[in-house]
mmCIF file of C-alpha atoms and ligand atoms in Angstrom:
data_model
loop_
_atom_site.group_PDB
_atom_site.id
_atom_site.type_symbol
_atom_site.label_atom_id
_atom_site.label_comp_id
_atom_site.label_asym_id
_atom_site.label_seq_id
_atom_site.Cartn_x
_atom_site.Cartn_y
_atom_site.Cartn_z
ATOM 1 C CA UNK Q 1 -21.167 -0.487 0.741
ATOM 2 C CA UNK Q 2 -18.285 1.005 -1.405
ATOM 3 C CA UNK Q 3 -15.091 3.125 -0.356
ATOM 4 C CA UNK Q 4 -16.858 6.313 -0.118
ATOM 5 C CA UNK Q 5 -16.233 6.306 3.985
ATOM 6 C CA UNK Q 6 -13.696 8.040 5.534
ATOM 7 C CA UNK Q 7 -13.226 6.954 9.095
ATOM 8 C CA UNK Q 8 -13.008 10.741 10.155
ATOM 9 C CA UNK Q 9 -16.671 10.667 9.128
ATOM 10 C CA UNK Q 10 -17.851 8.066 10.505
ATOM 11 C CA UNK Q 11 -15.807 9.009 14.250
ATOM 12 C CA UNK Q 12 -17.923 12.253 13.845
ATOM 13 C CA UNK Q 13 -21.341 10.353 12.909
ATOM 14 C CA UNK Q 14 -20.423 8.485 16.843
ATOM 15 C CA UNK Q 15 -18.524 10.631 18.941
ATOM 16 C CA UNK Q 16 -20.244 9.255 22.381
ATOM 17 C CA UNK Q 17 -17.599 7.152 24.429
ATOM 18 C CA UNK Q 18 -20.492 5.207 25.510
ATOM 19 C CA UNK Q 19 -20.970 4.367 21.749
ATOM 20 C CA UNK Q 20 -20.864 0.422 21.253
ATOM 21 C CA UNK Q 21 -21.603 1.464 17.542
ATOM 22 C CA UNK Q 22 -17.960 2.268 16.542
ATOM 23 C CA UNK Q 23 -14.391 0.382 18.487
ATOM 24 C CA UNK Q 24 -11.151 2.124 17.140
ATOM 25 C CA UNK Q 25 -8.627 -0.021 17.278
ATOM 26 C CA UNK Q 26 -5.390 1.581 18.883
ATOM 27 C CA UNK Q 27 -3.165 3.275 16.438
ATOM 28 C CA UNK Q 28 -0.152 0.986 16.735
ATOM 29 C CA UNK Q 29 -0.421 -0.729 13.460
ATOM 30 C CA UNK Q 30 1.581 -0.316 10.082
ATOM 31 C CA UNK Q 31 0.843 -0.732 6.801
ATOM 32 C CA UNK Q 32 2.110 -3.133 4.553
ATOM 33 C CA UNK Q 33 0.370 -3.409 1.772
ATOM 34 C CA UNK Q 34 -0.470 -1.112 -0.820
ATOM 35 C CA UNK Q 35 -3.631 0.215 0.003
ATOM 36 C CA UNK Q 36 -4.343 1.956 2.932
ATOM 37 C CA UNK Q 37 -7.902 2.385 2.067
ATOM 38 C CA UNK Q 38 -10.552 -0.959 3.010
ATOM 39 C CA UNK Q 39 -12.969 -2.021 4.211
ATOM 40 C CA UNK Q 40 -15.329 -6.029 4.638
ATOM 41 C CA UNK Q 41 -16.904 -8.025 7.086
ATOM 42 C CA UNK Q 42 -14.543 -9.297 9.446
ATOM 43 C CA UNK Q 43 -13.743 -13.371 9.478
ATOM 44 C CA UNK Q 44 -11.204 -14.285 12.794
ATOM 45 C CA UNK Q 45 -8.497 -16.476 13.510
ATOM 46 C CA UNK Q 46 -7.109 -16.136 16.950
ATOM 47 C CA UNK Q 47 -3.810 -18.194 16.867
ATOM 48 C CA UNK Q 48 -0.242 -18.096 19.221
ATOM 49 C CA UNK Q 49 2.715 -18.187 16.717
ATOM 50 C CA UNK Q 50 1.163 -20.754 14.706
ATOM 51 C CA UNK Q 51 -0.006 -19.714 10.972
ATOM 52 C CA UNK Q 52 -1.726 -23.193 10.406
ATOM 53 C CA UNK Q 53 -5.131 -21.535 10.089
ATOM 54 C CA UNK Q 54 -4.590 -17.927 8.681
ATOM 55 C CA UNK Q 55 -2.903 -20.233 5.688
ATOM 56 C CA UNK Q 56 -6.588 -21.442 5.707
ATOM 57 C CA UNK Q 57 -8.065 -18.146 5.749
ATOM 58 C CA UNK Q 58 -5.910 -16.988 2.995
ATOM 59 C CA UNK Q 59 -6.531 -19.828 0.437
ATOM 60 C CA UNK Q 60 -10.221 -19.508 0.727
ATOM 61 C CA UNK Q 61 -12.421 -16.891 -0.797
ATOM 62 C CA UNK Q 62 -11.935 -12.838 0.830
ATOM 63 C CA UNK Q 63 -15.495 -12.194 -0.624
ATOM 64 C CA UNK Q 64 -19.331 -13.167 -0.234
ATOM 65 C CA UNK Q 65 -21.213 -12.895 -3.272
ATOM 66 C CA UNK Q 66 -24.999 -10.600 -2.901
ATOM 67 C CA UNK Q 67 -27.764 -9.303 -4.849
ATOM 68 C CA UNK Q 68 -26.045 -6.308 -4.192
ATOM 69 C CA UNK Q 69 -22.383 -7.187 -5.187
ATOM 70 C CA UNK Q 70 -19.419 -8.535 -4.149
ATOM 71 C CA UNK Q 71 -18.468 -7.563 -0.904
ATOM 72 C CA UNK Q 72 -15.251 -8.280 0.871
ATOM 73 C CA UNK Q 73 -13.868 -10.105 3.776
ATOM 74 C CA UNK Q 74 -11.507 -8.824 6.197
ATOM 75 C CA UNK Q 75 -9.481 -11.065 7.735
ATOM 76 C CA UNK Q 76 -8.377 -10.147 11.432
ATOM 77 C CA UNK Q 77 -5.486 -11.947 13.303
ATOM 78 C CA UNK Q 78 -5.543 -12.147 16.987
ATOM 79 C CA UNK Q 79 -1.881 -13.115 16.819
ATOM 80 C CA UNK Q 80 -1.734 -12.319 20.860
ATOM 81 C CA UNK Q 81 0.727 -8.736 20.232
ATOM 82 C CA UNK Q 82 3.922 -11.462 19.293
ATOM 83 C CA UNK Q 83 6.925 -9.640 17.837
ATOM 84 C CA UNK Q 84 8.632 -13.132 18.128
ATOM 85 C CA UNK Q 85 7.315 -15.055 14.693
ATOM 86 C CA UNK Q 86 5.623 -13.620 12.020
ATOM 87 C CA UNK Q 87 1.419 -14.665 10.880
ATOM 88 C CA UNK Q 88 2.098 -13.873 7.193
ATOM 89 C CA UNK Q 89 4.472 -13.933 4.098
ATOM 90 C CA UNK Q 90 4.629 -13.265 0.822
ATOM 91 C CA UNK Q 91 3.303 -16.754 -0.324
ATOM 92 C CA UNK Q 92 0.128 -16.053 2.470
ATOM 93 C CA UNK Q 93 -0.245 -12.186 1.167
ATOM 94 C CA UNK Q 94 0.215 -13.470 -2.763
ATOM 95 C CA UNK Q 95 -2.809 -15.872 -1.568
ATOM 96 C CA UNK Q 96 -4.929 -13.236 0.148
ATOM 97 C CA UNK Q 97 -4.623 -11.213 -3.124
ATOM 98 C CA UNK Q 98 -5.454 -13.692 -5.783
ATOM 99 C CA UNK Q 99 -8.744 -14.804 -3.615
ATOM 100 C CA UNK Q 100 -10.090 -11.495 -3.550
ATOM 101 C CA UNK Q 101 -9.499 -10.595 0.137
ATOM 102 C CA UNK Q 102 -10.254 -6.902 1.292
ATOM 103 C CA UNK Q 103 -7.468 -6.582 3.520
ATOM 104 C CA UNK Q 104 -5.940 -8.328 6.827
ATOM 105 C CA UNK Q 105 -5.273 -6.908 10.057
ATOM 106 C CA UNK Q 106 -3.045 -8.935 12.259
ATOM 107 C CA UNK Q 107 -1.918 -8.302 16.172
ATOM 108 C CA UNK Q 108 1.317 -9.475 15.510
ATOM 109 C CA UNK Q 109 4.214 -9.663 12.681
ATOM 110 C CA UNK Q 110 4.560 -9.653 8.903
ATOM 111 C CA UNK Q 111 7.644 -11.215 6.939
ATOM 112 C CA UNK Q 112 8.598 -10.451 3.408
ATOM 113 C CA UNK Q 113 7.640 -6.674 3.523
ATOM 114 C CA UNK Q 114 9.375 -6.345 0.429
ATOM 115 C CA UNK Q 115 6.436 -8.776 -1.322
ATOM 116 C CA UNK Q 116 3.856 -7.850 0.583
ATOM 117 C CA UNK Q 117 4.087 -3.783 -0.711
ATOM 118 C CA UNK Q 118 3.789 -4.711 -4.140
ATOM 119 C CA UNK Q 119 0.619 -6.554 -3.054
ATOM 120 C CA UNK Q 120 -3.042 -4.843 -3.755
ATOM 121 C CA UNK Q 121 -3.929 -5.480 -0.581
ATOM 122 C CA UNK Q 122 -4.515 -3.868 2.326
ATOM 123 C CA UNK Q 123 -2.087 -5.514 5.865
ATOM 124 C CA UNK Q 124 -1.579 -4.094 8.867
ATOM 125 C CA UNK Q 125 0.565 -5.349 11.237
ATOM 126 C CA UNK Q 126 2.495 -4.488 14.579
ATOM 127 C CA UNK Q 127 5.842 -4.728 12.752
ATOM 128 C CA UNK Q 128 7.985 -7.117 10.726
ATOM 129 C CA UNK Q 129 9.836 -10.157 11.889
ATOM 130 C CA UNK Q 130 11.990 -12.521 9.631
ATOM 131 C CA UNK Q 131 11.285 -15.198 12.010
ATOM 132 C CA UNK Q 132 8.607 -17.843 10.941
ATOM 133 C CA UNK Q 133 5.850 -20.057 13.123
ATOM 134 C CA UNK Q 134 5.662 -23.306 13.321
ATOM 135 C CA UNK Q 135 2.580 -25.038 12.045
ATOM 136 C CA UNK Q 136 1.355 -27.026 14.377
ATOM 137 C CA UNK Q 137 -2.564 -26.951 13.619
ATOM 138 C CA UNK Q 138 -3.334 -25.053 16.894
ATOM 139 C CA UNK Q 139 -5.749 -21.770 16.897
ATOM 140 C CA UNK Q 140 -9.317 -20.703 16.606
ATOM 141 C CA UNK Q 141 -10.965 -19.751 13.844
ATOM 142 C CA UNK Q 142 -14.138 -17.191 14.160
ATOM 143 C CA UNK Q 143 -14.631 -17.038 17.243
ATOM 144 C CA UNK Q 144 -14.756 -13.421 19.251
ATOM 145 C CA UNK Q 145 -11.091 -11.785 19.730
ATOM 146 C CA UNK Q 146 -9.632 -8.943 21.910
ATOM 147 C CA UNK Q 147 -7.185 -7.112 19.293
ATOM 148 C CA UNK Q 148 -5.157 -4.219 21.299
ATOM 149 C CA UNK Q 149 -7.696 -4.451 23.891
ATOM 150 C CA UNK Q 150 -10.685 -3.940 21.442
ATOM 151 C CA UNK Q 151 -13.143 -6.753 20.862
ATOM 152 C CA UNK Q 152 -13.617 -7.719 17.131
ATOM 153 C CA UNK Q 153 -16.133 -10.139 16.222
ATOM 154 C CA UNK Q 154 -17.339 -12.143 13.030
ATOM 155 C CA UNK Q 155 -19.036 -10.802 10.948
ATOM 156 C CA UNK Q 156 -18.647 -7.104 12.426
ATOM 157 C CA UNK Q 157 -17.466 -4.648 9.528
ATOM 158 C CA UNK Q 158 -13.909 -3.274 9.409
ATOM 159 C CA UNK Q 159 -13.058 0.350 7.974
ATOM 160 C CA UNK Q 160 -9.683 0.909 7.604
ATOM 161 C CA UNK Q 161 -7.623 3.918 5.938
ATOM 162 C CA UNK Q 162 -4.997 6.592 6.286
ATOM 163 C CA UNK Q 163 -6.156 7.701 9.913
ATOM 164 C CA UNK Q 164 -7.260 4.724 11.394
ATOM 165 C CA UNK Q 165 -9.015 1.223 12.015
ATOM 166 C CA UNK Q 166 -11.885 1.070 13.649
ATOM 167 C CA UNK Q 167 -14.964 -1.783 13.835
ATOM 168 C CA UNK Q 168 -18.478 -1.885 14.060
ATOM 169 C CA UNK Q 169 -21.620 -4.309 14.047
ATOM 170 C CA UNK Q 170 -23.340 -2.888 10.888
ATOM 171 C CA UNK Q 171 -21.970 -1.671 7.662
ATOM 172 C CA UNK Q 172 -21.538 2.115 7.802
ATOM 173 C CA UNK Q 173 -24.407 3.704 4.997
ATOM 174 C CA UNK Q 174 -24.033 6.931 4.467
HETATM 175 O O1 OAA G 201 4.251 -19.540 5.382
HETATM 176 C C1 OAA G 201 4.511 -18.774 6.309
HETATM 177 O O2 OAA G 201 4.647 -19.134 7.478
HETATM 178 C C2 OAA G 201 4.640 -17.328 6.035
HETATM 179 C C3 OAA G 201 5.463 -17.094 4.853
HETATM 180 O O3 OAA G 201 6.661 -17.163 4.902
HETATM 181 C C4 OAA G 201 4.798 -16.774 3.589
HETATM 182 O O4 OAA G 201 3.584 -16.544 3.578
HETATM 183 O O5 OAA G 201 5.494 -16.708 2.570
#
């Protein structure tokens, strides 16, 4: 459970398209962070230009701790594809990083790119946007979301690096 996967190898490991066993997500998102390489079990917030709860994600802990290690959360944003208001900032992204989050993927914007690449953290977004949400304590938090068409659920496990996303229901074991 470490960052010895390559997504490459595991799209070769399930090449069927019948395969429930591996969902790439479409490759429309940018990095924004510095790495580009990571992975954790996935924790949702499916939200509408509202932040309130990815705040919440992002001042709890990005890990779980197991006989085995520490392994780390990945928080995914089912932000609905807005380019109107961003879902994260440098204060959110400064959070994320000091609580030990693997990375964040979020359908929808980023603000304060300049913050968030000094970050050692992994973020994808669609895009940046200057403009912020309003917090208005709507959204959902872990419940099953549809990001770019691709169902992501809790507690599936997220590989991300320099040629892709993709999800799946157990941790890849090579
Ligand atoms: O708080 C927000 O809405 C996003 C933001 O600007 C930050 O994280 O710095």
């Amino acid at each position: 459970m470490s960052q010895t996967f390559t997504t490459c190898d595991i799209c070769d490991a399930n090449k069927q398209p019948s395969s429930e066993d591996v969902r790439v997500l479409p490759p429309v998102f940018r990095d924004f962070g510095q790495a580009r390489k990571f992975f954790g079990q996935v924790v949702t917030v499916k939200c509408f230009e509202d932040n309130t709860l990815v705040k919440v994600a992002v001042e709890s802990p990005g890990y779980t701790d197991t006989p085995h290690g520490r392994v780390p959360k990945v928080l995914v944003v089912d932000g609905g594809g807005s380019v109107r208001k961003a879902l994260l900032g440098g204060n959110l992204g400064a959070a994320a990083q000091r609580n030990g989050w693997g990375g964040i993927v979020i359908d929808g914007c980023v603000r304060d790119s300049l913050e968030l690449g000094v970050l050692d953290l992994g973020i994808r977004a669609l895009a940046a946007m200057p403009m912020p949400t309003e917090k208005r304590n709507q959204g959902e938090q872990n419940v099953p979301v549809q990001i770019q068409g691709v169902w992501v659920r809790p507690g599936d496990w997220l590989y991300a690096d320099e040629d892709g996303t993709l999800v799946m229901a157990q941790p890849w074991s090579v």
